[in-house]
């Protein structure tokens, strides 16, 4: 992601050239740049922003997805006891 932003903002390369150099589709490059604009990410990046932090800025939902477990009502007591929850 950093390389993509650097190639765009420091070197002024087109999405097509960036896509070719990074092995991405032109659409993916455009989407990353759109997300960066929407998130207010400017270049050069603040040195304190980690790669994980950058991903969270650009893909907030993907980084914060919680697992959802569906348990049949007939199995709920067994499921709760495995989690250490006092079944009621």
CSV table of C-alpha atoms in Angstrom, one decimal:
chain,number,residue,atom,x,y,z
A,1,UNK,CA,0.0,0.0,0.0
A,2,UNK,CA,2.8,2.4,0.9
A,3,UNK,CA,4.5,1.6,-2.5
A,4,UNK,CA,1.3,2.3,-4.3
A,5,UNK,CA,0.8,5.7,-2.6
A,6,UNK,CA,4.5,6.6,-3.1
A,7,UNK,CA,4.4,5.7,-6.9
A,8,UNK,CA,1.3,7.8,-7.3
A,9,UNK,CA,2.2,10.9,-5.3
A,10,UNK,CA,6.0,11.0,-5.4
A,11,UNK,CA,6.5,9.7,-9.0
A,12,UNK,CA,3.2,10.9,-10.5
A,13,UNK,CA,2.7,7.5,-12.2
A,14,UNK,CA,-0.6,6.5,-13.8
A,15,UNK,CA,-2.8,3.8,-12.3
A,16,UNK,CA,-1.9,1.6,-15.3
A,17,UNK,CA,1.8,1.9,-14.7
A,18,UNK,CA,1.4,1.4,-11.0
A,19,UNK,CA,-0.7,-1.7,-11.6
A,20,UNK,CA,1.9,-3.2,-13.9
A,21,UNK,CA,4.8,-2.5,-11.6
A,22,UNK,CA,3.0,-3.9,-8.5
A,23,UNK,CA,1.2,-6.8,-10.2
A,24,UNK,CA,-2.2,-5.5,-9.4
A,25,UNK,CA,-5.2,-4.8,-11.6
A,26,UNK,CA,-5.8,-1.2,-12.7
A,27,UNK,CA,-9.2,-1.4,-10.9
A,28,UNK,CA,-7.5,-2.4,-7.6
A,29,UNK,CA,-5.1,0.5,-7.9
A,30,UNK,CA,-8.0,2.9,-8.5
A,31,UNK,CA,-10.0,1.4,-5.6
A,32,UNK,CA,-7.0,1.8,-3.2
A,33,UNK,CA,-6.5,5.4,-4.3
A,34,UNK,CA,-10.2,6.1,-3.8
A,35,UNK,CA,-10.1,4.6,-0.3
A,36,UNK,CA,-7.1,6.6,0.6
A,37,UNK,CA,-8.8,9.8,-0.6
A,38,UNK,CA,-12.0,8.9,1.3
A,39,UNK,CA,-10.0,8.2,4.5
A,40,UNK,CA,-8.1,11.5,4.2
A,41,UNK,CA,-4.8,9.7,3.8
A,42,UNK,CA,-2.2,12.1,2.5
A,43,UNK,CA,1.3,11.5,1.2
A,44,UNK,CA,4.0,11.4,2.5
A,45,UNK,CA,2.5,9.2,5.2
A,46,UNK,CA,3.2,10.1,8.9
A,47,UNK,CA,6.0,7.9,10.0
A,48,UNK,CA,4.0,6.8,13.0
A,49,UNK,CA,1.4,5.0,10.8
A,50,UNK,CA,2.1,1.3,10.7
A,51,UNK,CA,1.1,-1.0,7.8
A,52,UNK,CA,-1.7,-2.3,10.0
A,53,UNK,CA,-2.9,1.2,10.8
A,54,UNK,CA,-2.9,2.1,7.2
A,55,UNK,CA,-5.0,-1.0,6.4
A,56,UNK,CA,-7.4,-0.1,9.1
A,57,UNK,CA,-7.8,3.4,7.7
A,58,UNK,CA,-8.5,2.1,4.2
A,59,UNK,CA,-10.4,-1.1,5.1
A,60,UNK,CA,-12.1,-0.3,8.4
A,61,UNK,CA,-14.8,-3.0,8.2
A,62,UNK,CA,-12.5,-5.8,7.1
A,63,UNK,CA,-10.1,-5.2,10.0
A,64,UNK,CA,-12.8,-5.0,12.6
A,65,UNK,CA,-15.1,-7.9,11.5
A,66,UNK,CA,-16.1,-10.1,14.4
A,67,UNK,CA,-16.8,-13.8,14.0
A,68,UNK,CA,-20.4,-14.8,14.2
A,69,UNK,CA,-21.3,-18.3,15.4
A,70,UNK,CA,-24.7,-19.8,14.8
A,71,UNK,CA,-25.6,-22.5,17.2
A,72,UNK,CA,-28.7,-24.5,17.0
A,73,UNK,CA,-31.0,-24.1,20.1
A,74,UNK,CA,-30.7,-27.8,20.8
A,75,UNK,CA,-26.9,-27.5,21.1
A,76,UNK,CA,-26.8,-24.2,23.1
A,77,UNK,CA,-26.1,-25.9,26.5
A,78,UNK,CA,-23.1,-27.8,25.1
A,79,UNK,CA,-21.8,-24.7,23.3
A,80,UNK,CA,-22.1,-22.6,26.5
A,81,UNK,CA,-20.3,-25.2,28.6
A,82,UNK,CA,-17.4,-25.4,26.1
A,83,UNK,CA,-17.1,-21.6,26.4
A,84,UNK,CA,-17.2,-21.8,30.2
A,85,UNK,CA,-20.5,-20.1,30.4
A,86,UNK,CA,-22.9,-21.4,33.1
A,87,UNK,CA,-25.7,-22.9,31.1
A,88,UNK,CA,-29.2,-21.9,32.2
